[in-house]
Amino acid sequence: MSLIIKDLYARVKDGAEILKGVNLNIPKGEVHAIMGPNGSGKSTLSKVLCGHPDYEVTGGSAEMDGQDLFSLSVDERSRAGLFLAFQYPVEVPGVSNANFMRAALQARLPKEEELDAVAFYKNLRARMKQLGMDPKFTARAVNEGFSGGEKKRNDVLQMMMLDPTYAILDETDSGLDVDALRIVSEGVNAMRAPYRSFLVITHYKRLLDYIRPDVVHVLYNGRIVKTAGYDLVDYIEEHGFDFVKEEHP
Amino acid sequence: MDSPATPSIGSTSPADAAAAQADLTPFTLDTRGEFSFPENHKYDAGYGLTEQTIDYICDAKGEPDWVRRFRKDALKKFREMPMPTHWAPESIRGVDFDKIRYYLAHGTPPRQSWDEVPDDVKRTFERLGVPEQERAFLAGVDAQYDSETAYNNMQEELRKKGVIFVNSTEGLRDYEHIFRPWFGKVIPVGDNKFSALNHAAFSGGSFIYVPKGVKLAQPLQAYFRINSESMGQFERTLIIADEGAELMYMEGCTAPKYDSATLHSGVVELVALKGAKIQYVTVQNWATNVYNLVIQRGLAMEDAEIRWIDCNLGSGLTMKYPAVVLQGRRARGEVVSISLAHSGQDQDTGARMIHAAPETTSNIIAKSISIGEGRASYRGEVKVLKGMKGCRNNTECDALLINATSRTDTYPAITVNGNASAVQHEASVSQVDEEQLFYMQQRGLTRAQAMSLAVNGFINDLVQEFPMEYSVELRRLIDLEMEDSIG
């Protein structure tokens, strides 16, 4: 059981090709990190996997536990267990956090089944406490007027509530201060499980110090150009990405 | 105009009525929440509006002579006045006054208890949820079934407080001294063609008087529905809140779908005397073949407050601009308006505020949603009369477009005489953002669910102004709209 990406090509609709043959294999239970210089296609990869309408797959495949990801709609992928913590979580004015989460969980139940509201709120409050969030956030509109850090935390809260099998964290560390980074990372670590995998996209070592990946990939110019263990993180921290640029001019 | 067949009162015998009832077919409810029931009328004034039609209505209702004269004078005005075609939406040209039945009634007198209500009427109300509403909190029910009030139940408590809550016929007949002085004073006969029409043909509606200092904690409620093809419903409501009195009135509509056009042209007059407060809540969900042309206006005296809370979801063409004439010092007026237009609908709504006294304040918040080829327009007028100082108005109108083919327009008219007043107008137009939809879909919501959540979010702050059961209903209706529009 794993997320298998084979020779994936994708471009901005009617625009330039960004992914140029990505190959990745993320087995269940593992945490993989993707690093890479700006513009290498990291965020594009996460959006393409989730089905963002701005992008177009031009070649290759992605399978999640044997299921063809690209034959599913955005919401079907989500309900099948794929989650994306956004680089820039979106504001949904007028819709409370609690209602949004309820609707998302309700969407996962069979039509005739009603979400247990009491259990839901109990779970929501417990998770918020775990992430150090003010209980008042349940009534606030999704991400509206949140600081950058609050938005990221809110996305991790959603991840906890939805309990996905494959979670992509797209630069979740950006905008977080040291304390928030620690709390969010602890939350992610608590979710590590044999039935779940993470794909962590980041520029920085500091996140990977908390969420220690099993495998580290470097994405450059639309391709995975290096795959190694945690040592690679230290190497990049010290030397930057010049070595990939030299190897793949 | 063609003269109608001479009407005969009681043309349907009780035996016919019983036979008709035995033949009742089960009602159907489509996804848009529209109802259809078999017709069974004791009184039917036929098509078209003439002096004979008016005589028929007056005879059927047993109205005093002054009302008959009043109606006939109005008929003359109605005939003389032009249609407002120079500014109104195109589709108003589709109204054919000769193809409308002006009076239909069951003929049963208003009932006091639920048990006495005829079964078919009761079934309609059950479909509409009236009994539940009553159990929940109703202080008094005045539900209109076609032209006449079929069910009229007022709790003892209200009566003890001296509150009068009757239909228009009873109001003018039994409480002439209270209602006649204000009847047709807030909205005069000659205000426009449709006010003249209503003055001539009115039936049903609520007449309410709340005595000095009486504050009603529970809202008064009326249900309106049109159940007969080509039937014009000309309800007439007059609410008088005496000094320091407070009340909330709620009006909700559902209508069956029919092929030929149906006209609904009500007149609602509110009078808030010194320090009184009136809130008037409407949720309108007529079938799309209904022309909904309603005139609502309130008169607010010194320190009085009038709020119109207005939601237009249905009808093919709605033209409705609730108004407050701020007649006394420090009077306050507010209009909270939501409208939703899908393909084939034209929601032409807005508000009017006339500052006729110093230090008066008004607030207008209007939000509209256009889906498919739907068209929602805001038409507003804010006027500060000469010499009035310290007046303030705030107007906000926001439009949300769901599709590229949707349309919204804003027509604000602001007239301020003098410079000692503050008026501000803000307008915005937005579209449901793809990033927003992607975000919500990534969390597992279908596109339709995401869309309806976004739309609900857009109007959420206004929906909260509506009483609880209306807000639940509103959200549900929007879900249905989104399911339909996305498919």
XYZ file of C-alpha atoms in Angstrom:
736
model
C 0.000 0.000 0.000
C 1.512 3.261 -1.074
C 1.290 6.426 -3.087
C 3.040 5.769 -6.369
C 3.768 8.568 -8.803
C 5.163 7.514 -12.154
C 6.710 9.755 -14.768
C 4.324 12.596 -13.985
C 4.147 15.521 -16.361
C 1.926 18.524 -15.675
C 1.577 22.109 -16.739
C -0.354 25.227 -15.927
C -3.438 25.100 -18.154
C -2.369 26.395 -21.558
C 0.968 27.338 -20.060
C 4.426 26.095 -19.338
C 5.249 22.560 -18.285
C 6.272 22.458 -14.627
C 6.467 18.792 -13.719
C 8.723 16.933 -16.136
C 8.649 13.299 -15.172
C 8.272 13.032 -11.393
C 8.775 9.580 -9.882
C 7.950 8.976 -6.216
C 7.021 6.006 -4.099
C 5.690 6.680 -0.620
C 4.842 3.500 1.268
C 2.259 3.537 4.067
C 3.568 4.572 7.441
C 6.514 6.604 6.097
C 7.268 10.291 6.218
C 8.881 11.703 3.098
C 10.204 15.207 2.709
C 10.553 17.150 -0.509
C 13.034 19.989 -0.578
C 14.162 22.093 -3.453
C 14.905 25.627 -4.561
C 12.111 28.061 -5.337
C 10.288 27.383 -8.571
C 11.268 23.737 -8.754
C 7.630 22.572 -8.793
C 7.044 21.527 -5.170
C 3.720 23.290 -4.715
C 2.649 22.346 -8.220
C 3.180 18.695 -7.373
C 0.930 18.948 -4.316
C -1.781 20.786 -6.247
C -1.657 18.397 -9.189
C -2.019 15.418 -6.870
C -5.112 17.034 -5.324
C -6.630 18.046 -8.661
C -6.351 21.840 -8.680
C -8.261 23.141 -11.735
C -5.403 25.452 -12.819
C -3.202 22.495 -13.726
C -3.338 19.857 -16.358
C -1.732 16.442 -16.241
C -0.007 15.821 -19.559
C 1.562 12.455 -18.838
C 2.236 9.781 -16.259
C 0.165 8.420 -13.429
C -0.502 8.599 -9.699
C -1.960 5.752 -7.721
C -3.115 5.830 -4.152
C -3.398 2.326 -2.747
C -3.979 1.029 -6.241
C -6.592 3.650 -7.104
C -5.984 5.936 -10.091
C -5.923 9.379 -8.507
C -6.475 11.274 -11.739
C -9.790 9.549 -12.437
C -11.226 11.046 -9.248
C -12.625 14.542 -8.660
C -11.037 16.860 -6.103
C -13.529 15.914 -3.405
C -13.421 12.209 -4.226
C -9.646 12.251 -3.721
C -10.188 13.889 -0.362
C -12.768 11.365 0.730
C -10.479 8.586 -0.479
C -7.963 9.768 2.135
C -5.800 12.451 0.492
C -5.245 15.652 2.435
C -3.397 18.840 1.591
C -2.322 21.344 4.223
C -2.176 24.471 2.070
C 0.780 26.767 1.693
C -1.773 29.578 1.836
C -4.958 28.331 3.536
C -7.996 30.009 1.986
C -10.488 32.202 3.826
C -14.140 31.193 3.679
C -16.075 34.232 4.946
C -19.229 33.629 6.941
C -18.663 29.887 7.390
C -17.652 28.919 10.898
C -14.777 26.533 11.509
C -17.065 24.138 13.314
C -19.673 24.125 10.542
C -17.021 23.666 7.905
C -15.530 20.670 9.685
C -18.950 19.202 10.321
C -19.853 19.503 6.663
C -16.550 17.896 5.637
C -17.039 14.980 8.030
C -20.699 14.617 7.121
C -19.638 14.329 3.478
C -17.727 11.180 4.411
C -20.759 9.427 5.876
C -23.374 7.451 4.002
C -26.339 9.619 2.988
C -28.749 8.396 5.647
C -26.228 8.688 8.456
C -26.108 11.811 10.604
C -22.856 12.959 12.179
C -22.832 12.559 15.955
C -22.667 16.226 16.950
C -21.704 15.620 20.563
C -18.827 13.330 19.693
C -17.774 15.764 16.976
C -17.528 18.739 19.317
C -15.736 16.675 21.929
C -13.155 15.602 19.380
C -12.838 19.115 17.937
C -12.227 20.678 21.356
C -9.660 18.046 22.292
C -7.734 18.569 19.045
C -7.816 22.324 19.435
C -6.435 22.009 22.912
C -3.693 19.778 21.567
C -2.781 22.509 19.066
C -3.057 25.284 21.642
C -5.981 26.929 19.849
C -8.488 29.187 21.572
C -11.865 27.365 21.797
C -13.452 30.537 20.362
C -12.014 29.598 16.974
C -14.842 27.087 16.486
C -17.250 29.969 15.919
C -14.928 32.079 13.792
C -15.204 32.025 10.026
C -12.694 29.666 8.402
C -9.316 31.443 8.302
C -10.949 34.857 8.056
C -8.778 37.440 9.742
C -6.439 34.716 11.040
C -2.737 35.424 11.234
C -0.502 33.342 8.983
C 0.373 31.065 11.885
C -3.247 30.647 12.939
C -4.172 29.619 9.428
C -1.480 26.952 9.339
C -2.540 25.659 12.712
C -6.131 25.566 11.545
C -5.140 23.468 8.552
C -3.384 20.998 10.824
C -6.531 20.921 12.960
C -8.527 20.005 9.867
C -6.034 17.280 9.072
C -6.443 15.836 12.538
C -10.209 15.899 12.265
C -10.329 14.316 8.816
C -7.795 11.616 9.679
C -6.388 11.139 6.145
C -4.228 8.224 4.970
C -1.992 10.425 2.808
C -1.248 13.936 4.025
C 0.714 16.520 2.087
C 2.052 19.434 4.118
C 2.938 22.274 1.757
C 5.317 24.609 3.562
C 3.328 24.309 6.738
C 6.279 25.775 8.640
C 6.237 29.129 6.862
C 4.660 31.806 9.009
C 4.984 29.817 12.221
C 7.007 31.117 15.129
C 9.219 28.760 17.125
C 6.560 27.813 19.661
C 3.846 27.307 17.055
C 6.230 25.241 14.957
C 6.881 22.953 17.904
C 3.173 22.580 18.743
C 2.173 21.900 15.139
C 5.013 19.414 14.691
C 4.046 17.595 17.855
C 0.523 17.378 16.483
C 1.801 15.883 13.236
C 4.076 13.473 15.062
C 1.170 12.305 17.201
C -0.574 11.412 13.952
C 2.237 9.263 12.637
C 0.812 5.794 12.248
C 1.412 2.609 10.242
C -1.688 3.343 8.141
C -0.712 6.919 7.307
C 1.965 8.586 5.188
C 3.160 12.166 5.050
C 4.710 14.133 2.265
C 6.307 17.195 3.839
C 7.283 20.041 1.533
C 9.656 22.557 3.042
C 12.649 24.793 2.485
C 13.968 24.477 5.982
C 15.659 22.041 8.244
C 13.926 23.371 11.352
C 10.603 21.655 10.510
C 12.369 18.407 9.654
C 14.140 18.493 12.991
C 10.749 18.099 14.595
C 9.062 15.910 11.985
C 11.931 13.618 11.181
C 11.450 12.181 7.699
C 12.327 8.639 6.712
C 13.240 9.678 3.200
C 14.288 13.045 1.743
C 13.870 13.993 -1.923
C 15.149 16.961 -3.808
C 12.845 18.294 -6.520
C 14.561 20.423 -9.112
C 13.308 21.699 -12.420
C 10.243 19.429 -12.316
C 12.072 16.224 -11.442
C 13.180 14.317 -8.373
C 16.928 14.586 -8.728
C 18.104 13.125 -5.437
C 16.657 10.740 -2.879
C 18.434 9.963 0.360
C 18.067 9.658 4.131
C 17.933 12.379 6.755
C 21.615 13.237 6.276
C 20.647 15.052 3.090
C 18.787 17.642 5.145
C 21.947 18.567 7.009
C 23.917 18.683 3.803
C 21.414 21.071 2.185
C 21.277 23.230 5.289
C 25.022 23.660 5.082
C 25.611 23.845 1.325
C 22.318 24.949 -0.173
C 21.050 23.618 -3.496
C 24.068 24.543 -5.584
C 25.059 20.918 -5.898
C 21.852 19.975 -7.740
C 22.128 22.976 -9.983
C 25.623 21.890 -10.895
C 24.590 18.277 -11.462
C 21.502 19.278 -13.527
C 22.348 22.443 -15.403
C -61.864 45.457 -20.332
C -64.230 42.548 -20.852
C -67.045 42.342 -18.401
C -66.968 39.102 -16.473
C -69.863 36.698 -16.177
C -72.200 37.987 -13.509
C -70.969 36.275 -10.405
C -73.330 34.455 -8.130
C -72.382 34.041 -4.549
C -72.145 30.515 -3.281
C -71.938 29.006 -6.733
C -70.434 25.852 -5.271
C -72.867 23.837 -3.154
C -71.696 22.028 -0.001
C -72.287 18.720 -1.831
C -69.990 19.796 -4.668
C -67.405 20.815 -2.132
C -67.585 17.437 -0.401
C -67.268 15.639 -3.723
C -64.279 17.751 -4.589
C -62.659 16.941 -1.273
C -63.181 13.183 -1.719
C -61.342 13.529 -4.986
C -58.257 15.056 -3.420
C -55.114 13.867 -5.097
C -52.008 13.536 -2.961
C -49.947 16.685 -3.045
C -46.523 16.700 -4.554
C -43.508 18.583 -3.418
C -40.766 19.210 -5.906
C -37.209 20.017 -5.003
C -37.894 23.715 -5.046
C -40.399 23.403 -2.262
C -43.368 24.369 -4.349
C -46.763 22.996 -3.485
C -49.851 22.331 -5.469
C -53.279 21.509 -4.130
C -56.676 20.996 -5.694
C -58.848 24.091 -5.914
C -62.108 24.234 -4.064
C -63.613 27.699 -3.831
C -66.976 28.914 -2.690
C -66.414 32.434 -4.002
C -64.878 33.255 -7.340
C -65.139 36.748 -8.820
C -64.035 35.571 -12.257
C -61.425 37.121 -14.548
C -60.735 40.823 -14.891
C -61.345 43.810 -12.645
C -64.489 45.931 -13.115
C -67.055 47.702 -10.929
C -69.014 44.433 -10.846
C -65.962 42.576 -9.575
C -65.711 45.096 -6.770
C -69.404 44.745 -5.958
C -68.940 40.995 -5.851
C -66.021 41.313 -3.425
C -67.887 43.812 -1.219
C -71.012 41.622 -1.155
C -69.063 38.479 -0.386
C -67.282 40.189 2.470
C -70.247 42.165 3.718
C -68.271 45.385 3.647
C -69.545 48.809 4.718
C -70.452 51.338 2.021
C -67.436 53.542 2.601
C -65.151 50.651 1.691
C -67.126 50.016 -1.483
C -66.796 53.671 -2.487
C -63.138 53.609 -1.564
C -62.523 50.587 -3.780
C -64.385 52.085 -6.727
C -62.486 55.372 -6.502
C -59.289 53.371 -6.474
C -60.394 51.453 -9.553
C -60.719 54.752 -11.446
C -57.212 55.754 -10.404
C -55.900 52.348 -11.350
C -57.297 52.695 -14.862
C -55.905 56.198 -15.297
C -52.408 55.488 -14.060
C -49.644 54.277 -16.388
C -47.523 51.189 -15.880
C -44.058 52.118 -14.540
C -42.516 50.765 -17.723
C -40.015 53.612 -18.099
C -37.879 52.239 -15.273
C -39.201 48.814 -14.296
C -37.693 45.559 -15.552
C -38.889 44.491 -19.001
C -40.837 41.493 -17.786
C -43.439 43.671 -16.068
C -44.980 44.016 -19.527
C -46.112 40.417 -19.154
C -48.739 41.327 -16.538
C -52.184 41.001 -18.128
C -54.776 42.473 -15.805
C -57.652 40.861 -17.736
C -56.334 37.355 -17.233
C -56.352 37.504 -13.463
C -58.993 36.311 -11.030
C -59.317 38.993 -8.383
C -61.146 37.229 -5.612
C -61.322 33.606 -4.535
C -62.367 32.449 -1.101
C -63.422 29.391 0.792
C -66.290 31.211 2.399
C -65.765 29.657 5.781
C -65.499 32.259 8.523
C -62.188 32.691 10.339
C -61.639 29.907 12.824
C -60.540 30.216 16.380
C -59.325 26.711 17.060
C -57.252 24.303 15.044
C -59.871 21.512 15.291
C -62.439 23.535 13.396
C -60.243 24.189 10.368
C -61.360 22.277 7.236
C -59.229 19.226 6.524
C -57.845 20.264 3.153
C -56.791 23.628 4.513
C -55.228 21.911 7.489
C -53.307 19.659 5.165
C -51.891 22.673 3.372
C -50.782 24.164 6.644
C -49.245 20.907 7.773
C -47.193 20.837 4.574
C -46.114 24.356 5.315
C -45.274 23.576 8.894
C -47.766 25.897 10.550
C -48.876 23.653 13.418
C -45.331 23.069 14.492
C -44.607 26.748 14.405
C -47.579 27.284 16.600
C -46.597 24.648 19.099
C -43.142 26.079 19.231
C -43.861 29.639 20.093
C -46.742 31.224 18.311
C -48.644 33.823 20.145
C -51.247 34.268 17.463
C -51.764 32.793 14.026
C -53.392 34.449 11.115
C -52.759 32.248 8.151
C -54.123 33.259 4.809
C -55.379 30.571 2.485
C -55.979 32.218 -0.857
C -57.902 35.429 -0.323
C -59.534 34.835 2.992
C -58.314 34.016 6.415
C -59.176 30.436 7.170
C -57.544 30.078 10.452
C -57.302 32.768 13.033
C -56.254 31.901 16.455
C -55.229 34.408 18.995
C -54.157 33.476 22.422
C -56.076 34.748 25.395
C -53.003 36.501 26.698
C -52.795 38.738 23.633
C -56.461 39.629 23.852
C -56.072 40.627 27.461
C -53.335 43.036 26.478
C -55.730 44.686 24.064
C -53.876 43.561 20.960
C -56.011 43.400 17.833
C -54.905 40.847 15.242
C -57.555 40.328 12.562
C -57.845 40.203 8.782
C -58.472 43.297 6.688
C -62.217 42.701 6.357
C -62.724 42.406 10.097
C -60.319 45.239 10.760
C -62.279 47.754 8.677
C -65.678 46.427 9.777
C -65.183 45.836 13.505
C -62.424 48.304 14.354
C -63.087 51.128 11.930
C -62.249 53.796 14.538
C -58.754 52.367 14.973
C -57.789 51.392 11.444
C -59.659 53.803 9.174
C -57.638 56.864 10.209
C -54.418 55.219 9.003
C -55.772 53.062 6.197
C -54.273 54.226 2.913
C -52.430 57.053 4.630
C -48.913 55.645 4.573
C -49.325 54.399 1.008
C -51.963 56.538 -0.714
C -54.241 55.207 -3.461
C -52.477 57.190 -6.136
C -48.934 56.337 -5.083
C -48.550 54.182 -8.181
C -50.614 51.912 -10.408
C -50.186 48.906 -8.159
C -51.141 50.702 -4.975
C -54.328 51.793 -6.752
C -54.907 48.207 -7.838
C -54.517 46.948 -4.299
C -56.788 49.655 -2.907
C -59.451 48.489 -5.351
C -59.118 44.730 -5.000
C -57.557 44.044 -1.598
C -58.591 41.041 0.451
C -56.917 39.165 3.273
C -53.796 40.380 5.020
C -53.488 41.313 8.657
C -54.660 44.310 10.600
C -52.823 44.677 13.861
C -53.014 47.181 16.661
C -50.719 47.001 19.668
C -51.734 49.379 22.457
C -49.543 51.894 24.237
C -46.546 50.429 26.000
C -47.396 46.814 25.153
C -44.289 44.901 24.126
C -44.912 41.569 22.466
C -42.159 39.108 23.221
C -43.435 36.586 20.658
C -43.639 37.330 16.972
C -46.996 37.454 15.227
C -47.074 35.301 12.170
C -49.037 34.910 8.988
C -48.689 32.462 6.149
C -49.726 33.452 2.695
C -50.151 31.253 -0.244
C -51.744 31.374 -3.636
C -53.535 28.185 -4.512
C -55.469 29.095 -7.608
C -54.227 29.533 -11.089
C -54.332 33.105 -12.326
C -55.351 34.309 -8.940
C -54.197 37.717 -7.932
C -53.496 37.998 -4.301
C -53.915 41.521 -3.043
C -53.320 41.220 0.597
C -53.523 44.281 2.666
C -51.724 44.701 5.923
C -51.843 47.593 8.337
C -49.914 47.457 11.571
C -50.195 50.197 14.155
C -47.872 50.201 17.149
C -49.085 52.767 19.633
C -46.653 54.828 21.705
C -43.894 52.701 23.182
C -45.346 49.458 21.819
C -43.129 46.768 20.287
C -43.833 43.891 17.963
C -42.389 41.608 15.329
C -44.475 40.346 12.447
C -43.470 37.463 10.206
C -44.797 36.685 6.785
C -43.731 33.682 4.731
C -44.885 32.402 1.395
C -44.850 29.261 -0.676
C -46.855 28.922 -3.827
C -47.734 26.130 -6.233
C -46.380 26.159 -9.741
C -48.815 26.936 -12.531
C -48.616 27.602 -16.202
C -50.254 30.971 -16.556
C -48.984 34.007 -14.760
C -50.137 34.865 -11.285
C -50.023 38.321 -9.794
C -49.273 39.053 -6.183
C -49.534 42.694 -5.367
C -49.776 43.436 -1.696
C -49.727 46.645 0.246
C -48.224 46.738 3.708
C -48.477 49.864 5.845
C -46.746 50.236 9.184
C -47.285 53.004 11.689
C -44.886 53.261 14.612
C -46.026 56.003 16.944
C -43.709 57.768 19.387
C -41.081 55.391 20.759
C -42.654 52.304 19.176
C -40.736 49.506 17.464
C -41.915 47.367 14.570
C -39.976 44.604 12.873
C -41.516 43.121 9.761
C -40.013 39.898 8.434
C -40.809 38.471 5.011
C -39.587 35.284 3.410
C -40.953 35.114 -0.095
C -40.735 31.937 -2.135
C -43.393 32.158 -4.814
C -43.350 29.914 -7.854
C -41.468 31.501 -10.747
C -44.640 32.296 -12.704
C -45.680 34.753 -9.998
C -45.284 38.484 -10.406
C -44.485 39.706 -6.927
C -45.075 43.440 -6.889
C -45.380 44.558 -3.306
C -45.433 47.971 -1.736
C -44.207 48.161 1.831
C -43.849 51.413 3.688
C -43.609 52.409 7.311
C -44.073 55.677 9.094
C -41.783 56.184 12.080
C -42.640 58.928 14.530
C -40.411 60.486 17.174
C -37.918 57.973 18.632
C -39.695 55.157 16.829
C -37.957 52.366 14.965
C -38.992 50.344 11.931
C -37.018 47.423 10.553
C -37.852 45.546 7.378
C -36.185 42.172 7.133
C -36.802 40.958 3.655
C -35.855 37.810 1.812
C -36.832 37.177 -1.795
C -36.116 33.732 -3.150
C -38.995 33.008 -5.485
C -41.224 34.608 -8.140
C -40.370 35.391 -11.761
C -40.308 39.111 -11.185
C -40.130 40.747 -7.805
C -40.299 44.494 -7.435
C -40.133 45.462 -3.820
C -38.463 48.346 -2.077
C -39.446 48.480 1.591
C -39.486 52.080 2.751
C -39.366 53.986 5.992
C -40.534 57.567 6.225
C -38.678 58.981 9.209
C -41.295 61.440 10.274
C -40.289 62.186 13.860
C -37.084 63.391 15.456
C -34.538 60.632 16.157
C -36.615 58.024 14.325
C -34.672 55.034 13.026
C -35.222 52.921 9.942
C -33.524 49.792 8.732
C -33.813 47.436 5.787
C -32.041 44.103 5.756
C -32.508 42.459 2.393
C -31.470 39.149 0.854
C -32.396 38.149 -2.642
C -31.582 35.183 -4.776
C -32.173 35.059 -8.515
C -31.714 31.959 -10.617
C -32.292 31.609 -14.349
C -35.680 33.021 -15.293
C -35.842 35.230 -12.253
C -35.572 38.961 -11.912
C -35.222 40.155 -8.341
C -35.547 43.907 -8.399
C -35.326 44.802 -4.754
C -33.960 47.495 -2.549
C -34.997 50.066 -0.019
C -36.130 53.643 0.444
C -35.396 55.916 3.348
C -36.998 59.314 3.575
C -35.490 61.511 6.278
C -38.306 63.933 7.022
C -37.183 64.939 10.506
C -33.867 65.974 12.059
C -31.466 63.528 13.706
C -33.055 60.565 12.002
C -30.908 57.581 11.112
C -31.253 54.790 8.632
C -29.342 51.723 7.641
C -29.657 49.578 4.529
C -27.876 46.269 4.077
C -28.686 44.373 0.924
C -27.107 41.193 -0.377
C -28.034 39.478 -3.590
C -27.013 36.247 -5.255
C -27.396 35.651 -8.975
C -27.213 32.116 -10.345
C -27.133 31.020 -13.961
C -28.917 33.688 -15.963
C -30.584 35.123 -12.908
C -30.678 38.857 -12.479
C -30.633 40.632 -9.138
C -30.776 44.391 -8.921
C -30.542 46.790 -6.055
C -32.681 49.878 -6.408
C -32.509 52.302 -3.554
C -33.461 55.798 -2.634
C -32.166 57.826 0.273
C -33.589 61.281 0.646
C -32.814 63.882 3.269
C -35.436 66.605 3.085
C -34.628 70.302 3.153
C -33.610 71.765 6.476
C -33.090 68.427 8.202
C -29.931 68.375 10.273
C -28.010 65.556 11.885
C -29.409 62.809 9.687
C -27.346 59.739 8.959
C -27.659 56.936 6.450
C -25.472 53.967 5.786
C -26.051 51.800 2.733
C -24.177 48.627 1.875
C -25.055 46.440 -1.030
C -23.115 43.372 -1.974
C -23.751 41.099 -4.902
C -22.466 37.604 -5.463
C -22.415 36.166 -8.965
C -22.291 32.412 -9.314
C -21.870 32.128 -13.065
C -20.429 34.303 -15.769
C -23.941 34.628 -17.226
C -25.396 35.980 -13.970
C -26.175 39.652 -13.750
C -26.393 42.278 -11.059
C -27.118 46.003 -11.210
C -27.164 48.747 -8.634
C -29.320 51.832 -8.969
C -28.815 54.037 -5.946
C -30.438 57.445 -5.777
C -29.254 59.723 -3.037
C -30.663 63.178 -2.465
C -29.337 65.236 0.404
C -30.589 68.767 0.912
C -28.178 70.794 3.012
C -24.834 69.682 4.346
C -25.525 68.835 7.989
C -26.162 65.171 7.298
C -23.985 62.149 6.570
C -24.830 59.615 3.908
C -22.608 56.798 2.767
C -23.033 54.137 0.148
C -20.840 51.107 -0.386
C -21.306 48.473 -3.009
C -19.382 45.366 -3.968
C -19.695 42.628 -6.553
C -17.900 39.336 -6.116
C -17.803 35.899 -7.587
C -17.373 32.631 -5.757
C -13.656 32.190 -5.927
C -12.166 29.044 -7.508
C -9.483 28.896 -4.813
C -12.220 28.867 -2.202
C -14.053 26.055 -3.955
C -10.848 24.062 -4.384
C -10.057 24.460 -0.699
C -13.480 23.247 0.372
C -13.513 20.416 -2.151
C -10.077 19.339 -0.960
C -11.729 18.822 2.416
C -14.254 16.445 0.843
C -17.223 18.637 -0.029
C -18.736 18.231 -3.475
C -18.698 21.278 -5.719
C -22.387 21.888 -5.004
C -21.866 21.564 -1.264
C -18.876 23.879 -1.405
C -20.843 26.387 -3.455
C -23.784 26.375 -1.099
C -21.491 26.756 1.886
C -19.852 29.757 0.213
C -23.228 31.296 -0.601
C -24.518 30.656 2.902
C -21.350 32.244 4.189
C -21.921 35.302 2.013
C -25.336 35.993 3.525
C -24.677 34.486 6.942
C -24.557 37.766 8.836
C -27.935 38.750 7.411
C -29.528 35.327 7.873
C -28.818 35.709 11.562
C -31.245 38.620 11.594
C -34.059 36.239 10.709
C -35.926 34.238 13.322
C -34.432 30.801 13.887
C -36.809 28.618 11.880
C -36.594 30.966 8.913
C -32.828 30.886 8.935
C -32.835 27.094 8.914
C -35.302 27.141 6.029
C -33.210 29.712 4.173
C -30.064 27.639 4.385
C -31.940 24.574 3.199
C -33.392 26.485 0.252
C -29.957 27.693 -0.763
C -28.648 24.117 -0.633
C -31.436 23.097 -3.011
C -30.680 26.000 -5.337
C -27.023 25.044 -5.503
C -27.776 21.379 -6.106
C -30.071 22.412 -8.950
C -27.706 24.930 -10.460
C -24.676 22.653 -10.472
C -26.515 19.414 -11.074
